Coordinates of C-alpha atoms (C1' of nucleotides) in Angstrom, one line a residue:
Chain E
M1 CA 91.1 368.2 277.1
K2 CA 88.5 365.5 276.6
K3 CA 88.9 363.5 273.5
S4 CA 87.3 360.5 272.0
I5 CA 89.4 357.6 273.2
S6 CA 90.6 356.3 269.9
G7 CA 90.5 359.6 268.1
K8 CA 92.0 359.2 264.6
M9 CA 94.1 356.2 265.5
K10 CA 93.1 353.0 263.7
E11 CA 90.2 351.2 265.2
P12 CA 91.0 348.5 267.7
S13 CA 90.2 345.0 266.3
S14 CA 90.7 342.7 269.3
A15 CA 90.1 342.8 273.0
R16 CA 93.9 343.3 273.4
E17 CA 93.8 346.3 271.1
E18 CA 91.0 347.8 273.0
I19 CA 93.0 347.4 276.2
R20 CA 95.9 349.1 274.5
V21 CA 93.8 352.0 273.4
K22 CA 92.5 352.5 276.9
V23 CA 95.9 352.4 278.5
I24 CA 97.4 354.6 275.8
D25 CA 94.6 357.1 276.5
A26 CA 95.5 357.1 280.2
I27 CA 99.2 357.6 279.4
A28 CA 98.4 360.5 277.1
Q29 CA 96.1 362.1 279.6
T30 CA 98.8 361.7 282.2
M31 CA 101.4 363.3 280.0
D32 CA 99.0 366.1 279.1
L33 CA 98.7 366.7 282.8
Y34 CA 102.4 367.6 282.7
G35 CA 102.1 369.8 279.7
V36 CA 102.8 367.3 277.0
N37 CA 100.6 367.5 273.9
Y38 CA 98.1 364.7 274.1
S39 CA 98.9 363.3 270.7
F40 CA 102.6 363.2 271.6
G41 CA 101.6 361.3 274.7
Q42 CA 99.7 358.8 272.5
L43 CA 102.7 358.3 270.4
Y44 CA 104.7 357.5 273.5
G45 CA 102.0 355.0 274.4
I46 CA 102.2 353.4 271.0
L47 CA 106.0 353.1 271.3
F48 CA 105.6 351.8 274.8
F49 CA 103.4 348.9 273.7
E50 CA 105.1 348.2 270.4
D51 CA 108.4 348.0 272.3
R52 CA 110.5 348.1 269.2
P53 CA 112.2 350.9 267.4
M54 CA 109.9 352.6 264.9
T55 CA 110.4 354.9 262.0
L56 CA 108.6 358.2 261.4
E57 CA 106.7 356.5 258.6
E58 CA 105.4 353.7 260.9
M59 CA 104.4 356.4 263.5
Q60 CA 102.6 358.2 260.7
T61 CA 100.7 355.1 259.9
S62 CA 99.6 354.1 263.4
M63 CA 98.8 357.6 264.5
N64 CA 97.3 358.5 261.1
M65 CA 99.0 361.9 261.2
S66 CA 101.4 363.8 259.0
K67 CA 105.0 363.1 259.0
S68 CA 105.8 366.6 260.0
N69 CA 103.8 366.3 263.1
M70 CA 105.5 363.0 263.9
S71 CA 108.8 364.8 263.5
Y72 CA 107.7 367.4 266.1
A73 CA 106.3 364.7 268.4
V74 CA 109.5 362.7 268.3
R75 CA 111.5 365.8 269.0
S76 CA 109.4 366.7 272.0
L77 CA 109.7 363.2 273.3
T78 CA 113.4 363.0 272.8
D79 CA 113.8 366.4 274.4
S80 CA 112.2 365.1 277.6
K81 CA 114.2 361.9 277.3
M82 CA 111.2 359.6 277.1
V83 CA 112.2 358.4 273.7
S84 CA 115.6 358.2 272.0
K85 CA 116.9 358.1 268.5
L86 CA 118.9 354.9 267.9
D87 CA 122.3 354.9 266.3
E88 CA 121.3 352.3 263.8
K89 CA 118.9 353.1 261.0
A90 CA 116.3 351.0 259.1
G91 CA 117.8 351.7 255.7
R92 CA 117.7 355.4 255.4
Q93 CA 115.1 355.9 258.0
D94 CA 115.8 357.0 261.6
L95 CA 114.7 354.7 264.3
Y96 CA 113.2 355.8 267.7
A97 CA 112.5 353.7 270.7
A98 CA 110.6 354.5 273.9
E99 CA 111.9 354.0 277.4
T100 CA 109.6 351.3 278.5
D101 CA 110.7 351.0 282.1
F102 CA 108.4 353.4 283.9
F103 CA 110.9 353.9 286.7
K104 CA 113.4 355.1 284.2
A105 CA 110.9 357.2 282.3
F106 CA 109.9 358.9 285.5
Q107 CA 113.5 359.5 286.3
L108 CA 114.3 360.9 282.9
F109 CA 111.2 363.0 282.5
F110 CA 111.2 364.7 285.8
A111 CA 114.9 365.2 285.9
S112 CA 114.7 367.0 282.7
K113 CA 111.7 369.1 283.7
L114 CA 113.0 370.0 287.1
Q115 CA 116.4 370.8 285.7
R116 CA 114.8 373.2 283.3
E117 CA 112.8 374.8 286.2
I118 CA 116.0 375.2 288.2
D119 CA 117.7 376.8 285.2
V120 CA 114.9 379.2 284.4
M121 CA 114.4 380.3 288.0
T122 CA 118.0 380.5 288.8
A123 CA 118.7 382.6 285.7
A124 CA 116.0 385.0 286.9
I125 CA 116.8 385.2 290.6
K126 CA 120.6 385.1 290.8
P127 CA 121.2 388.4 288.8
V128 CA 118.7 390.4 290.8
I129 CA 120.0 389.6 294.3
E130 CA 122.9 392.0 294.1
P131 CA 121.0 395.0 292.7
L132 CA 118.3 394.4 295.3
S133 CA 120.8 394.3 298.1
E134 CA 122.4 397.5 296.8
T135 CA 119.1 399.3 296.9
I136 CA 118.6 398.3 300.5
L137 CA 122.1 399.4 301.3
A138 CA 121.8 402.7 299.5
L139 CA 121.4 405.9 301.6
E140 CA 118.9 407.5 299.2
T141 CA 116.5 404.6 299.5
S142 CA 113.3 405.6 301.4
E143 CA 112.4 403.9 304.6
E144 CA 109.3 402.4 303.0
E145 CA 111.1 401.2 299.8
R146 CA 113.8 399.6 301.9
K147 CA 111.2 397.6 303.9
L148 CA 109.7 396.3 300.7
C149 CA 113.0 395.4 299.2
L150 CA 114.0 393.6 302.3
Q151 CA 110.9 391.5 302.2
D152 CA 111.6 390.6 298.6
L153 CA 115.2 389.9 299.2
H154 CA 114.3 387.4 301.9
K155 CA 111.8 385.7 299.6
L156 CA 114.5 385.4 296.9
R157 CA 117.0 384.1 299.3
H158 CA 114.5 381.5 300.4
A159 CA 114.0 380.6 296.7
V160 CA 117.8 380.3 296.2
R161 CA 117.9 377.9 299.1
Y162 CA 115.0 376.0 297.6
Y163 CA 116.7 375.7 294.2
E164 CA 119.9 374.5 295.8
W165 CA 117.9 371.8 297.5
L166 CA 116.0 371.0 294.3
Q167 CA 119.3 370.6 292.5
Q168 CA 120.4 368.1 295.0
F169 CA 117.0 366.4 294.6
V170 CA 117.5 366.2 290.9
D171 CA 121.0 364.8 291.3
K172 CA 119.7 362.1 293.6
L173 CA 117.0 361.4 291.1
E174 CA 119.5 361.0 288.3
D175 CA 121.6 358.9 290.5
G176 CA 118.7 356.4 291.1
Q177 CA 118.7 357.0 294.8
F178 CA 114.9 357.0 295.0
F179 CA 114.6 353.6 293.4
E180 CA 116.4 351.6 296.0
G181 CA 115.1 348.0 295.8
Q182 CA 113.3 348.6 292.5
Q183 CA 114.5 346.7 289.5
I184 CA 115.3 349.8 287.5
G185 CA 117.1 348.9 284.3
D186 CA 116.1 345.3 284.8
Chain F
M1 CA 104.5 380.4 274.9
K2 CA 106.6 383.5 274.6
K3 CA 105.0 386.5 276.0
S4 CA 106.0 390.1 276.6
I5 CA 107.3 390.1 280.1
S6 CA 105.0 392.5 281.7
G7 CA 102.0 391.7 279.4
K8 CA 98.9 393.5 280.5
M9 CA 100.0 393.8 284.1
K10 CA 100.5 397.3 285.3
E11 CA 103.9 398.7 284.3
P12 CA 106.7 398.4 286.9
S13 CA 107.6 401.8 288.4
S14 CA 110.7 401.0 290.5
A15 CA 113.7 398.8 290.3
R16 CA 112.1 396.6 292.9
E17 CA 109.0 396.3 290.8
E18 CA 111.0 395.5 287.7
I19 CA 112.7 392.7 289.6
R20 CA 109.3 391.4 290.7
V21 CA 108.1 391.3 287.2
K22 CA 111.1 389.3 286.0
V23 CA 110.8 386.8 288.8
I24 CA 107.0 386.5 288.4
D25 CA 107.7 385.8 284.7
A26 CA 110.1 383.0 285.6
I27 CA 107.6 381.6 288.0
A28 CA 104.8 381.7 285.4
Q29 CA 107.1 380.1 282.8
T30 CA 108.0 377.4 285.2
M31 CA 104.4 376.7 286.0
D32 CA 103.5 376.7 282.3
L33 CA 106.1 374.0 282.0
Y34 CA 104.0 371.8 284.2
G35 CA 100.8 372.6 282.3
V36 CA 99.5 375.6 284.3
N37 CA 98.1 378.5 282.3
Y38 CA 100.8 381.2 282.2
S39 CA 98.4 383.9 283.6
F40 CA 97.5 381.7 286.5
G41 CA 101.2 381.3 287.2
Q42 CA 101.6 385.0 287.1
L43 CA 98.8 385.3 289.7
Y44 CA 100.6 382.9 291.9
G45 CA 103.7 385.0 291.5
I46 CA 101.8 388.2 292.6
L47 CA 100.3 386.4 295.6
F48 CA 103.8 385.1 296.4
F49 CA 105.3 388.6 296.5
E50 CA 102.4 390.4 298.1
D51 CA 102.5 387.8 300.8
R52 CA 99.1 388.7 302.2
P53 CA 95.6 387.4 301.5
M54 CA 94.0 389.0 298.5
T55 CA 90.5 389.3 297.2
L56 CA 89.3 388.6 293.6
E57 CA 88.9 392.3 293.1
E58 CA 92.5 393.0 294.1
M59 CA 93.7 390.3 291.7
Q60 CA 91.6 391.8 289.0
T61 CA 93.3 395.1 289.5
S62 CA 96.9 393.9 289.6
M63 CA 96.4 391.5 286.7
N64 CA 94.2 393.8 284.8
M65 CA 91.9 390.9 283.9
S66 CA 88.2 390.0 284.4
K67 CA 86.9 388.8 287.7
S68 CA 85.6 385.7 286.0
N69 CA 89.1 384.8 284.9
M70 CA 90.5 385.5 288.3
S71 CA 87.8 383.1 289.7
Y72 CA 89.0 380.4 287.3
A73 CA 92.6 381.1 288.1
V74 CA 92.0 380.9 291.8
R75 CA 90.2 377.7 291.4
S76 CA 93.0 376.2 289.4
L77 CA 95.6 377.3 292.0
T78 CA 93.6 376.0 294.9
D79 CA 93.0 372.7 293.1
S80 CA 96.7 372.2 292.9
K81 CA 97.1 373.4 296.5
M82 CA 99.5 376.3 295.7
V83 CA 96.9 378.8 297.0
S84 CA 94.2 378.4 299.6
K85 CA 91.0 380.2 300.5
L86 CA 91.1 381.6 304.0
D87 CA 88.3 381.0 306.5
E88 CA 88.1 384.7 307.3
K89 CA 86.7 387.2 304.7
A90 CA 87.4 390.8 304.0
G91 CA 83.8 392.0 304.5
R92 CA 81.9 389.9 302.0
Q93 CA 84.9 389.1 299.9
D94 CA 86.7 385.8 299.9
L95 CA 90.4 385.9 300.7
Y96 CA 93.1 383.8 299.1
A97 CA 96.7 383.4 300.1
A98 CA 99.6 381.7 298.3
E99 CA 101.8 379.1 299.9
T100 CA 105.0 381.2 299.9
D101 CA 107.3 378.5 301.2
F102 CA 108.7 377.0 298.0
F103 CA 109.4 373.7 299.7
K104 CA 105.8 373.4 300.8
A105 CA 104.6 374.6 297.4
F106 CA 106.7 371.9 295.7
Q107 CA 105.3 369.3 298.1
L108 CA 101.7 370.3 297.6
F109 CA 101.9 370.8 293.8
F110 CA 103.7 367.6 293.0
A111 CA 101.8 365.5 295.5
S112 CA 98.5 366.5 293.9
K113 CA 99.8 366.1 290.3
L114 CA 101.4 362.7 291.0
Q115 CA 98.3 361.5 292.9
R116 CA 96.2 362.4 290.0
E117 CA 98.5 360.5 287.7
I118 CA 98.4 357.4 289.9
D119 CA 94.6 357.6 290.0
V120 CA 94.2 358.0 286.2
M121 CA 96.6 355.2 285.4
T122 CA 95.5 352.8 288.1
A123 CA 91.9 353.3 287.0
A124 CA 92.9 352.3 283.4
I125 CA 95.2 349.5 284.2
K126 CA 93.6 347.6 287.2
P127 CA 90.4 346.6 285.4
V128 CA 92.1 345.3 282.3
I129 CA 94.6 342.9 284.0
E130 CA 92.0 340.2 284.6
P131 CA 90.4 340.1 281.1
L132 CA 93.9 340.1 279.6
S133 CA 94.9 337.2 281.8
E134 CA 91.8 335.4 280.9
T135 CA 92.5 335.8 277.2
I136 CA 95.9 334.3 277.7
L137 CA 94.4 331.4 279.7
A138 CA 91.6 330.7 277.2
L139 CA 92.0 327.7 275.0
E140 CA 90.6 329.3 272.0
T141 CA 93.2 332.1 272.0
S142 CA 95.7 331.7 269.1
E143 CA 99.3 331.1 269.7
E144 CA 100.2 334.5 268.2
E145 CA 97.5 336.4 270.1
R146 CA 98.6 334.7 273.3
K147 CA 102.2 335.9 272.8
L148 CA 101.1 339.5 272.3
C149 CA 98.8 339.4 275.3
L150 CA 101.6 338.0 277.4
Q151 CA 103.8 340.9 276.4
D152 CA 101.2 343.4 277.2
L153 CA 100.3 341.8 280.5
H154 CA 103.9 342.0 281.6
K155 CA 104.1 345.6 280.7
L156 CA 101.0 346.3 282.7
R157 CA 102.2 344.4 285.7
H158 CA 105.4 346.4 285.5
A159 CA 103.2 349.6 285.5
V160 CA 101.3 348.3 288.5
R161 CA 104.5 347.8 290.4
Y162 CA 105.6 351.3 289.3
Y163 CA 102.4 352.9 290.5
E164 CA 102.7 351.1 293.8
W165 CA 106.2 352.6 294.2
L166 CA 105.0 356.0 293.1
Q167 CA 102.2 355.9 295.7
Q168 CA 104.8 355.3 298.4
F169 CA 106.9 358.1 296.9
V170 CA 103.9 360.5 297.1
D171 CA 103.2 359.4 300.7
K172 CA 106.8 360.2 301.6
L173 CA 106.5 363.5 299.8
E174 CA 103.4 364.4 301.8
D175 CA 105.2 363.2 304.9
G176 CA 108.0 365.7 304.3
Q177 CA 110.5 362.9 304.2
F178 CA 112.4 364.5 301.3
F179 CA 112.9 367.8 303.2
E180 CA 115.0 366.5 306.1
G181 CA 117.1 369.4 307.3
Q182 CA 115.2 372.0 305.4
Q183 CA 113.2 374.6 307.4
I184 CA 109.9 373.6 305.8
G185 CA 107.1 375.4 307.6
D186 CA 109.6 377.9 309.1
Chain J
dA1 C1' 62.5 387.9 304.0
dT2 C1' 64.5 391.3 300.9
dA3 C1' 68.0 393.7 299.0
dT4 C1' 72.7 393.9 297.8
dA5 C1' 77.3 392.6 297.2
dT6 C1' 80.1 388.9 295.7
dA7 C1' 81.2 384.5 293.4
dT8 C1' 80.5 381.2 289.7
dT9 C1' 78.9 379.5 285.4
dC10 C1' 77.8 380.0 280.6
dA11 C1' 78.1 381.1 275.8
dA12 C1' 80.7 384.0 272.7
dT13 C1' 85.1 385.6 271.1
dA14 C1' 90.1 386.2 271.3
dA15 C1' 94.4 384.2 271.5
dT16 C1' 97.2 380.3 271.3
dT17 C1' 98.7 375.9 270.1
dA18 C1' 98.4 371.7 267.1
dT19 C1' 98.4 370.0 262.6
dT20 C1' 99.2 369.9 257.9
dG21 C1' 101.3 370.1 253.0
dA22 C1' 104.7 372.1 250.6
dA23 C1' 109.3 373.8 250.2
dC24 C1' 113.9 373.2 251.6
dG25 C1' 118.0 370.8 253.1
dA26 C1' 120.6 367.0 254.3
dT27 C1' 122.3 362.4 253.5
dA28 C1' 123.0 358.3 251.4
dT29 C1' 123.3 355.6 247.1
dG30 C1' 124.2 354.3 242.5
Chain D
dC1 C1' 128.1 364.0 240.8
dA2 C1' 123.4 363.3 240.2
dT3 C1' 119.4 361.4 242.1
dA4 C1' 116.4 359.5 245.4
dT5 C1' 114.9 359.3 250.0
dC6 C1' 114.2 361.1 254.3
dG7 C1' 113.9 364.7 257.9
dT8 C1' 113.1 369.4 259.2
dT9 C1' 111.2 373.9 258.7
dC10 C1' 107.8 377.2 257.3
dA11 C1' 103.5 379.5 256.5
dA12 C1' 98.7 378.5 256.4
dT13 C1' 94.7 376.6 258.7
dA14 C1' 92.3 373.7 262.1
dA15 C1' 91.5 372.8 266.7
dT16 C1' 91.8 373.9 271.3
dT17 C1' 92.3 376.8 275.2
dA18 C1' 92.0 381.4 277.5
dT19 C1' 89.4 385.3 278.4
dT20 C1' 85.5 388.0 278.7
dG21 C1' 80.8 390.2 279.9
dA22 C1' 76.4 388.8 280.9
dA23 C1' 73.4 385.8 283.4
dT24 C1' 72.8 383.1 287.4
dA25 C1' 73.6 381.5 291.9
dT26 C1' 75.2 382.2 296.6
dA27 C1' 75.8 384.5 300.6
dT28 C1' 75.6 388.5 303.8
dA29 C1' 73.5 392.4 306.0
dT30 C1' 69.5 394.9 307.0

DNA sequence: ATATATATTCAATAATTATTGAACGATATG
DNA sequence: CATATCGTTCAATAATTATTGAATATATAT
């Protein structure tokens, strides 16, 4: 997890660039914390500071990495909505821009992560509630097994309630309800 | 990231155990999504269903893994507050129990992750605001460099505002303010 | 205090994930 | 339509992370 701060990126040449490198490192560390590849986090940081659409080629240059890796990075970042592909192109090259408003980035990143969690968990839980209930209701189920199933059923029902709540939470998040008074989308 | 559902864990022997394995897999996938080692996520899942304090030895048995790895797993889970070490012991052995209330687990997990993010980012940003401002104010700074510094300064100030907001968000989360009407701590 | 059971750390290895260059495919341009 | 340019995928390798068993440390009971 520890990595030399500037890694293979081009050496900082001014005080300002040194500052950028430090902050980009913190951003990458943070994103790594949430399961994003450190280098991909760095790329977000670069796009954040550049604050203009960039092509894969430019990313390749500033990260000093292969184009294929930049392609993977950009896909990962667009999947989690922190970066988006523009409609316009620079000649034949695709353009990508970072969401530079941290409030919006928070909103997009967590909404997409949490939604994925809801989907994965719901897909696992919903289909097993019925069979589990049936086992409990079945006459041939042993006393002991029934007790265990009941325990599990209640855990799963609790989980279902939690994911219903979490879905509402995500809806509110997407709605911007947690950002009252903040200049989101300034 | 893909893994055979039951991996090295002991084979499920009943319908109920099959269900547990599926749900534990979903839990582990979910936690993996947030950067938690998949096996450690499985361990949380086991503790979640067992719903009783377990010793390292028992974890070792049900996960079919080394005690040292269980030690690391338990540390990772206690760090993120999803599991806690009890004050009592089973003879000489330490006991650990999972937070089985998903609302509380959410609260604890995200509060600790987000707080860490705030700390990392704040530690990077706060100390560079002054030097950056000074560069802008300095007479010898070139027109061009001043422009670039100004842009960066504004980005960083935006970030500071964001992290102030995020700190309040975390405070509310820890306070339970997002769980109104939910039976957290039932 | 000493012996003994348990927990943690460490260094080696296994397993996984990140990164690359080359091949392929798609898209735009003349 | 042919060609050039770019983006994606694939299979190989590099780098990192997960897992282990042994060594060390910590704590408990006698």
